[in-house]
Amino acid sequence: MRGPWVHVGQLWTNGDPFLAVDASLRDAWRGFSDNQYDDIVDLGPEDTSIPVGAGWAALVGADGVVRDDSWMEVFQAEDGGIGIVQASGPDYPRVLTEALRHPDTDDEDGDPLVVRSGKLALFSAACDGTGAHSQPLAPARPGPVPPAHGRPPHGDDPGLLISTMYTTFAFKVRWYTRLDDESCFARWLLTPARPV
């Protein structure tokens, strides 16, 4: 696949999915205040996006088979791709590496994602995009791969804001995938299709 991958952040989920959406559309999502989260509850795994204002958001996460309460690790590739991995196993860095290397030929194709503003926001669908009931968004920052899954966050549970020079991404989803008797992962890939 593409590479090399660089770890740029983490997202903590209690089983709720996240939205990956053009940051300029965030204020149109009212997952908490207007109960828009309820629109997601009955969606199946074949549903990969949901309308947000004048655009669409990709649905990321909520693969409870890997873990219920879990970190989702976010990576950015040299070619502009974005990978989100939920992993479980005794050698956490190895599972993450294998998940990113795993071929995407059998992944499920999702709906394309358009990001015209140059900023991609990742936040819990159970929250609002902005305002009192929203998550703060931490900027994506390159850093080391976590050595272990680790504990839940203390205090703020931020989403992530990623800068991109691409306007259109292809979206692929790989649900529960076993690597060995103790290790498994799920993965969501955003592959750039067209630069700004």
Coordinates of N, CA and C in Angstrom, one line a residue:
M1 N 0.8 -1.2 0.0 CA 0.0 0.0 0.0 C 0.9 1.2 0.0
R2 N 0.3 2.4 0.4 CA 1.1 3.6 0.4 C 2.0 3.7 1.6
G3 N 2.8 4.7 1.7 CA 3.6 4.8 2.8 C 4.8 5.8 2.6
P4 N 5.6 6.0 3.6 CA 5.4 5.5 5.0 C 4.2 6.1 5.7
W5 N 3.7 5.4 6.7 CA 2.6 6.0 7.5 C 3.2 6.6 8.7
V6 N 2.6 7.8 9.1 CA 3.0 8.5 10.3 C 1.8 8.6 11.3
H7 N 2.0 8.3 12.5 CA 1.0 8.4 13.5 C 0.7 9.9 13.8
V8 N -0.6 10.3 13.7 CA -0.9 11.7 13.9 C -1.9 12.0 15.0
G9 N -2.4 11.0 15.6 CA -3.4 11.2 16.7 C -4.1 9.9 17.1
Q10 N -4.9 10.1 18.2 CA -5.8 9.0 18.7 C -7.2 9.5 18.9
L11 N -8.2 8.7 18.8 CA -9.5 9.0 19.1 C -10.1 7.9 20.0
W12 N -10.7 8.3 21.2 CA -11.2 7.4 22.1 C -12.7 7.1 21.8
T13 N -13.1 5.9 21.6 CA -14.5 5.6 21.4 C -15.1 4.7 22.4
N14 N -16.3 4.9 22.9 CA -17.0 4.0 23.7 C -17.9 3.1 22.9
G15 N -17.6 3.0 21.6 CA -18.5 2.2 20.7 C -19.2 3.0 19.8
D16 N -19.3 4.4 20.0 CA -20.0 5.3 19.1 C -19.1 5.5 17.8
P17 N -19.7 5.6 16.7 CA -18.9 5.9 15.5 C -18.5 7.4 15.5
F18 N -17.5 7.7 14.7 CA -17.0 9.0 14.4 C -17.4 9.5 13.1
L19 N -17.5 10.8 12.9 CA -17.6 11.4 11.5 C -16.3 11.9 11.0
A20 N -16.0 11.6 9.8 CA -14.9 12.3 9.1 C -15.6 13.2 8.1
V21 N -15.4 14.5 8.3 CA -16.2 15.5 7.5 C -15.3 16.7 7.2
D22 N -15.6 17.4 6.1 CA -15.0 18.7 5.8 C -15.3 19.6 7.0
A23 N -14.2 20.2 7.6 CA -14.4 21.0 8.8 C -15.3 22.1 8.7
S24 N -15.5 22.6 7.4 CA -16.4 23.8 7.2 C -17.9 23.4 7.4
L25 N -18.2 22.1 7.4 CA -19.5 21.6 7.6 C -19.8 21.2 9.1
R26 N -18.9 21.3 9.9 CA -19.1 20.8 11.3 C -20.3 21.4 12.0
D27 N -20.5 22.7 11.8 CA -21.6 23.3 12.5 C -23.0 22.8 12.1
A28 N -23.1 22.1 11.0 CA -24.4 21.5 10.5 C -24.7 20.2 11.2
W29 N -23.7 19.6 11.9 CA -24.0 18.3 12.6 C -24.4 18.6 14.1
R30 N -25.6 18.1 14.4 CA -26.2 18.3 15.8 C -26.5 17.0 16.4
G31 N -25.5 16.1 16.5 CA -25.7 14.8 17.0 C -26.3 14.7 18.3
F32 N -26.0 15.7 19.2 CA -26.5 15.7 20.6 C -27.8 16.6 20.6
S33 N -27.6 17.9 20.2 CA -28.7 18.8 20.4 C -30.0 18.5 19.7
D34 N -29.9 18.1 18.4 CA -31.0 17.7 17.6 C -31.2 16.3 17.4
N35 N -30.5 15.5 18.2 CA -30.7 14.0 18.1 C -30.3 13.4 16.8
Q36 N -29.5 14.1 16.0 CA -29.1 13.5 14.7 C -28.4 12.2 14.8
Y37 N -27.8 12.0 16.0 CA -27.1 10.7 16.2 C -28.1 9.5 16.0
D38 N -29.4 9.7 16.3 CA -30.4 8.7 16.1 C -30.5 8.2 14.7
D39 N -30.1 9.1 13.7 CA -30.1 8.8 12.3 C -29.1 7.7 12.0
I40 N -28.1 7.5 12.8 CA -27.0 6.6 12.6 C -27.3 5.2 13.2
V41 N -28.1 5.2 14.3 CA -28.3 4.0 15.1 C -28.8 2.8 14.3
D42 N -29.7 3.1 13.3 CA -30.2 2.0 12.6 C -29.5 1.7 11.3
L43 N -28.4 2.4 11.0 CA -27.7 2.1 9.8 C -26.9 0.8 9.9
G44 N -26.7 0.1 8.8 CA -26.0 -1.1 8.8 C -24.5 -0.9 8.3
P45 N -23.7 -2.0 8.3 CA -22.3 -1.8 8.0 C -22.1 -1.4 6.5
E46 N -23.2 -1.6 5.7 CA -23.0 -1.2 4.3 C -23.2 0.3 4.1
D47 N -23.7 1.0 5.1 CA -23.9 2.4 5.1 C -22.6 3.1 5.6
T48 N -21.9 3.8 4.7 CA -20.6 4.4 5.0 C -20.6 5.9 5.1
S49 N -21.7 6.5 4.9 CA -21.8 8.0 4.9 C -23.1 8.5 5.4
I50 N -23.2 9.7 5.8 CA -24.4 10.3 6.2 C -24.4 11.8 5.8
P51 N -25.5 12.4 5.4 CA -25.5 13.8 5.1 C -25.2 14.7 6.2
V52 N -24.4 15.8 6.0 CA -24.1 16.8 7.0 C -24.2 18.1 6.2
G53 N -25.2 18.9 6.5 CA -25.4 20.2 5.9 C -25.5 20.0 4.4
A54 N -24.6 20.7 3.6 CA -24.6 20.7 2.2 C -23.7 19.6 1.6
G55 N -23.1 18.8 2.5 CA -22.2 17.7 2.1 C -22.5 16.4 2.8
W56 N -21.4 15.6 2.9 CA -21.5 14.2 3.5 C -20.4 14.0 4.4
A57 N -20.6 13.1 5.4 CA -19.5 12.7 6.3 C -19.3 11.2 6.1
A58 N -18.1 10.7 6.2 CA -17.8 9.3 6.2 C -18.0 8.8 7.7
L59 N -18.6 7.6 7.8 CA -18.8 7.0 9.1 C -17.5 6.1 9.4
V60 N -16.9 6.4 10.6 CA -15.7 5.7 10.9 C -15.8 5.1 12.3
G61 N -15.5 3.8 12.5 CA -15.4 3.2 13.8 C -16.7 2.4 14.1
A62 N -16.8 2.1 15.4 CA -17.9 1.4 16.0 C -17.9 -0.1 15.6
D63 N -16.7 -0.6 15.5 CA -16.6 -2.1 15.3 C -16.4 -2.7 16.6
G64 N -17.5 -3.0 17.3 CA -17.4 -3.5 18.7 C -16.8 -4.9 18.7
V65 N -16.6 -5.6 17.6 CA -16.0 -6.9 17.7 C -14.6 -6.8 18.0
V66 N -13.9 -5.8 17.6 CA -12.4 -5.6 17.9 C -12.3 -5.2 19.4
R67 N -13.0 -4.1 19.8 CA -13.1 -3.6 21.1 C -14.3 -2.7 21.3
D68 N -14.9 -2.7 22.4 CA -16.0 -1.7 22.6 C -15.3 -0.3 23.0
D69 N -14.8 -0.3 24.2 CA -14.1 1.0 24.6 C -12.6 0.9 24.1
S70 N -12.3 1.8 23.2 CA -11.0 1.6 22.5 C -10.4 2.9 22.0
W71 N -9.1 2.8 21.8 CA -8.5 3.9 20.9 C -8.6 3.5 19.5
M72 N -8.8 4.5 18.7 CA -8.7 4.4 17.2 C -7.4 5.2 16.9
E73 N -6.4 4.6 16.3 CA -5.2 5.3 16.0 C -5.3 5.8 14.6
V74 N -4.9 7.1 14.4 CA -5.0 7.8 13.1 C -3.6 8.0 12.5
F75 N -3.5 7.7 11.3 CA -2.2 7.8 10.6 C -2.4 8.6 9.3
Q76 N -1.3 9.3 8.8 CA -1.3 10.0 7.6 C -0.1 9.4 6.8
A77 N -0.4 9.2 5.5 CA 0.7 8.7 4.6 C 1.4 9.8 3.8
E78 N 2.5 9.4 3.3 CA 3.3 10.4 2.4 C 2.5 10.9 1.2
D79 N 1.6 10.0 0.7 CA 0.8 10.4 -0.5 C -0.5 11.1 -0.1
G80 N -0.7 11.4 1.2 CA -1.9 12.2 1.6 C -3.0 11.3 2.1
G81 N -2.8 10.0 2.1 CA -3.9 9.0 2.6 C -4.0 9.1 4.1
I82 N -5.2 8.8 4.6 CA -5.4 8.8 6.0 C -6.0 7.4 6.4
G83 N -5.4 6.8 7.4 CA -5.8 5.5 7.9 C -6.2 5.6 9.3
I84 N -7.3 5.0 9.7 CA -7.8 4.9 11.0 C -7.8 3.4 11.4
V85 N -7.2 3.0 12.4 CA -7.1 1.6 12.8 C -7.5 1.4 14.2
Q86 N -8.4 0.4 14.4 CA -8.8 -0.1 15.8 C -8.2 -1.4 15.9
A87 N -7.3 -1.6 16.9 CA -6.5 -2.9 17.0 C -6.6 -3.5 18.4
S88 N -6.3 -4.8 18.4 CA -6.2 -5.5 19.7 C -5.2 -6.6 19.5
G89 N -4.3 -6.7 20.5 CA -3.3 -7.8 20.5 C -2.2 -7.5 21.5
P90 N -1.4 -8.5 21.9 CA -0.3 -8.3 22.8 C 0.8 -7.4 22.3
D91 N 1.1 -7.4 21.0 CA 2.1 -6.6 20.4 C 1.4 -5.5 19.6
Y92 N 0.9 -4.5 20.3 CA 0.1 -3.4 19.7 C 0.7 -2.8 18.5
P93 N 2.0 -2.3 18.6 CA 2.6 -1.7 17.4 C 2.7 -2.6 16.2
R94 N 2.9 -3.9 16.4 CA 2.9 -4.8 15.3 C 1.6 -5.0 14.7
V95 N 0.5 -5.0 15.5 CA -0.8 -5.1 14.9 C -1.2 -3.9 14.1
L96 N -0.8 -2.7 14.6 CA -1.1 -1.5 13.8 C -0.3 -1.5 12.5
T97 N 1.0 -1.9 12.6 CA 1.8 -2.0 11.3 C 1.2 -2.9 10.3
E98 N 0.8 -4.1 10.8 CA 0.2 -5.1 9.9 C -1.1 -4.7 9.3
A99 N -1.9 -4.0 10.1 CA -3.2 -3.4 9.7 C -3.0 -2.4 8.5
L100 N -2.0 -1.6 8.6 CA -1.7 -0.6 7.6 C -1.1 -1.2 6.3
R101 N -0.4 -2.3 6.5 CA 0.2 -3.0 5.4 C -0.8 -4.0 4.7
H102 N -1.9 -4.3 5.3 CA -2.8 -5.3 4.8 C -3.4 -4.8 3.5
P103 N -3.4 -5.6 2.4 CA -4.0 -5.2 1.2 C -5.4 -4.7 1.3
D104 N -5.8 -3.8 0.5 CA -7.2 -3.3 0.5 C -8.1 -3.8 -0.6
T105 N -7.6 -4.8 -1.3 CA -8.4 -5.3 -2.4 C -9.7 -5.9 -2.0
D106 N -9.8 -6.5 -0.8 CA -11.1 -7.0 -0.4 C -11.9 -6.1 0.6
D107 N -11.4 -4.9 0.7 CA -12.1 -4.0 1.6 C -13.5 -3.6 0.9
E108 N -14.4 -3.2 1.8 CA -15.7 -2.7 1.2 C -15.5 -1.2 0.8
D109 N -16.0 -1.0 -0.4 CA -16.0 0.4 -1.0 C -17.0 1.3 -0.3
G110 N -16.6 2.4 0.2 CA -17.6 3.4 0.7 C -17.8 4.5 -0.2
D111 N -18.6 5.5 0.2 CA -18.9 6.6 -0.6 C -17.7 7.6 -0.6
P112 N -17.4 8.3 -1.7 CA -16.3 9.2 -1.7 C -16.6 10.4 -0.7
L113 N -15.5 11.0 -0.2 CA -15.6 12.0 0.8 C -15.0 13.3 0.1
V114 N -15.7 14.4 0.1 CA -15.2 15.7 -0.4 C -14.8 16.6 0.7
V115 N -13.6 17.1 0.7 CA -13.1 18.1 1.7 C -12.5 19.3 1.0
R116 N -13.4 20.3 0.8 CA -13.0 21.5 0.0 C -12.2 22.5 0.8
S117 N -12.4 22.5 2.1 CA -11.8 23.5 3.0 C -10.3 23.3 3.3
G118 N -9.8 22.1 3.0 CA -8.4 21.8 3.3 C -8.2 21.3 4.7
K119 N -9.4 21.1 5.5 CA -9.3 20.6 6.8 C -10.4 19.5 7.0
L120 N -9.9 18.4 7.5 CA -10.8 17.2 7.8 C -11.0 17.1 9.3
A121 N -12.2 17.1 9.7 CA -12.6 17.0 11.1 C -13.0 15.6 11.4
L122 N -12.5 15.0 12.5 CA -12.9 13.7 13.0 C -13.4 13.9 14.4
F123 N -14.7 13.6 14.7 CA -15.3 13.7 16.0 C -16.4 12.8 16.2
S124 N -16.7 12.5 17.5 CA -17.8 11.6 17.8 C -19.1 12.0 17.2
A125 N -19.8 11.1 16.6 CA -21.1 11.4 16.0 C -22.2 11.6 17.1
A126 N -21.9 11.2 18.3 CA -22.8 11.5 19.4 C -22.8 12.9 19.9
C127 N -21.8 13.7 19.5 CA -21.6 15.1 19.9 C -22.2 16.0 18.8
D128 N -22.3 17.3 19.1 CA -22.5 18.3 18.0 C -21.1 18.6 17.4
G129 N -21.2 19.2 16.2 CA -19.9 19.5 15.5 C -19.3 20.7 16.1
T130 N -20.1 21.7 16.6 CA -19.5 22.9 17.3 C -20.5 23.2 18.4
G131 N -20.0 24.1 19.3 CA -20.9 24.6 20.4 C -20.6 23.9 21.7
A132 N -21.6 24.1 22.6 CA -21.4 23.6 24.0 C -21.4 22.1 24.1
H133 N -22.0 21.4 23.1 CA -22.0 19.9 23.2 C -21.1 19.3 22.2
S134 N -20.0 20.0 21.8 CA -19.1 19.4 20.8 C -17.8 19.0 21.5
Q135 N -17.0 18.2 20.8 CA -15.7 17.9 21.3 C -14.7 18.9 20.9
P136 N -13.7 19.2 21.7 CA -12.6 20.0 21.1 C -11.8 19.2 20.1
L137 N -11.2 19.9 19.1 CA -10.5 19.2 18.1 C -9.0 19.5 18.3
A138 N -8.2 18.4 18.5 CA -6.7 18.6 18.6 C -6.1 18.6 17.2
P139 N -5.1 19.4 16.9 CA -4.5 19.3 15.6 C -3.7 18.0 15.4
A140 N -3.7 17.5 14.2 CA -2.9 16.3 14.0 C -1.5 16.6 14.1
R141 N -0.7 15.8 14.8 CA 0.7 16.0 15.1 C 1.5 14.7 14.9
P142 N 2.5 14.7 14.0 CA 3.3 13.5 13.9 C 3.9 13.1 15.2
G143 N 3.9 11.8 15.5 CA 4.6 11.3 16.7 C 4.8 9.8 16.6
P144 N 5.3 9.3 17.7 CA 5.6 7.8 17.7 C 4.3 7.0 17.8
V145 N 4.4 5.8 17.3 CA 3.3 4.8 17.4 C 3.2 4.5 18.9
P146 N 2.0 4.4 19.5 CA 1.8 4.1 20.9 C 2.4 2.7 21.1
P147 N 3.2 2.5 22.2 CA 3.7 1.2 22.5 C 2.7 0.1 23.0
A148 N 1.6 0.6 23.5 CA 0.5 -0.3 24.0 C -0.8 0.4 23.8
H149 N -1.9 -0.3 23.9 CA -3.2 0.2 23.7 C -3.5 1.4 24.7
G150 N -3.1 1.2 26.0 CA -3.2 2.3 26.9 C -4.6 2.4 27.5
R151 N -4.6 3.3 28.5 CA -5.9 3.6 29.3 C -6.7 4.6 28.6
P152 N -8.0 4.7 29.0 CA -8.8 5.8 28.5 C -8.3 7.2 28.8
P153 N -8.6 8.2 28.1 CA -8.1 9.6 28.4 C -8.7 10.1 29.7
H154 N -7.9 11.0 30.3 CA -8.4 11.7 31.5 C -8.8 13.1 31.1
G155 N -10.0 13.5 31.5 CA -10.4 14.9 31.2 C -11.0 14.9 29.7
D156 N -10.5 15.9 29.0 CA -11.0 16.1 27.6 C -10.8 14.9 26.8
D157 N -11.7 14.7 25.9 CA -11.7 13.5 25.0 C -11.8 14.1 23.6
P158 N -10.7 14.7 23.0 CA -10.8 15.5 21.8 C -11.0 14.7 20.5
G159 N -11.5 15.3 19.5 CA -11.5 14.8 18.2 C -10.2 15.2 17.5
L160 N -10.1 15.2 16.2 CA -8.9 15.5 15.5 C -9.2 16.4 14.3
L161 N -8.2 17.3 14.0 CA -8.3 18.2 12.9 C -7.1 17.9 12.0
I162 N -7.3 17.5 10.8 CA -6.2 17.1 9.9 C -6.2 18.0 8.7
S163 N -5.0 18.6 8.4 CA -4.9 19.4 7.2 C -4.6 18.5 6.0
T164 N -5.2 18.9 4.9 CA -5.0 18.1 3.7 C -5.0 19.0 2.4
M165 N -4.3 18.6 1.4 CA -4.3 19.4 0.2 C -5.1 18.7 -0.9
Y166 N -5.9 17.7 -0.5 CA -6.8 17.0 -1.4 C -8.3 17.3 -1.1
T167 N -9.0 17.3 -2.2 CA -10.4 17.7 -2.1 C -11.3 16.4 -2.1
T168 N -10.9 15.3 -2.7 CA -11.7 14.2 -2.8 C -11.0 12.9 -2.4
F169 N -11.6 12.1 -1.6 CA -11.0 10.9 -1.1 C -11.9 9.7 -1.4
A170 N -11.3 8.6 -1.8 CA -12.0 7.3 -1.9 C -12.0 6.8 -0.5
F171 N -13.1 6.0 -0.1 CA -13.2 5.5 1.2 C -13.4 4.0 1.2
K172 N -12.5 3.3 2.0 CA -12.6 1.8 2.1 C -12.7 1.4 3.5
V173 N -13.4 0.4 3.8 CA -13.6 -0.1 5.1 C -13.3 -1.6 5.2
R174 N -12.5 -2.0 6.2 CA -12.2 -3.4 6.4 C -12.6 -3.7 7.9
W175 N -13.7 -4.5 8.0 CA -14.2 -4.8 9.4 C -13.2 -5.8 10.0
Y176 N -13.7 -6.5 11.0 CA -12.9 -7.4 11.9 C -12.0 -8.3 11.0
T177 N -10.7 -8.2 11.3 CA -9.7 -9.0 10.5 C -8.8 -9.6 11.6
R178 N -8.7 -11.0 11.6 CA -7.8 -11.7 12.5 C -6.4 -11.9 11.9
L179 N -5.4 -11.5 12.7 CA -4.0 -11.7 12.2 C -3.5 -13.1 12.8
D180 N -3.9 -13.4 14.0 CA -3.5 -14.6 14.6 C -4.4 -14.9 15.8
D181 N -4.1 -15.8 16.7 CA -5.1 -16.2 17.7 C -5.3 -15.1 18.7
E182 N -4.4 -14.1 18.8 CA -4.5 -13.1 19.8 C -4.7 -11.7 19.2
S183 N -4.6 -11.5 18.0 CA -4.5 -10.2 17.4 C -5.5 -10.0 16.3
C184 N -6.1 -8.8 16.3 CA -7.1 -8.5 15.2 C -7.2 -7.0 15.0
F185 N -7.8 -6.5 14.0 CA -8.0 -5.1 13.7 C -9.2 -4.8 12.8
A186 N -9.6 -3.6 12.8 CA -10.5 -3.0 11.8 C -9.8 -1.8 11.3
R187 N -10.2 -1.4 10.0 CA -9.4 -0.3 9.4 C -10.4 0.5 8.5
W188 N -10.2 1.8 8.5 CA -10.9 2.7 7.6 C -9.8 3.6 6.8
L189 N -9.9 3.5 5.5 CA -8.9 4.2 4.7 C -9.5 5.3 3.8
L190 N -8.9 6.5 3.8 CA -9.3 7.6 2.9 C -8.1 7.8 2.0
T191 N -8.3 7.5 0.7 CA -7.3 7.6 -0.3 C -7.5 8.8 -1.2
P192 N -6.5 9.7 -1.2 CA -6.7 11.0 -2.0 C -7.0 10.7 -3.5
A193 N -7.9 11.4 -4.1 CA -8.3 11.2 -5.5 C -7.9 12.4 -6.3
R194 N -8.0 13.6 -5.7 CA -7.8 14.8 -6.5 C -7.2 15.9 -5.6
P195 N -6.1 16.6 -6.0 CA -5.6 17.7 -5.2 C -6.4 19.0 -5.4
V196 N -6.2 19.9 -4.4 CA -6.9 21.2 -4.5 C -6.4 22.0 -5.7

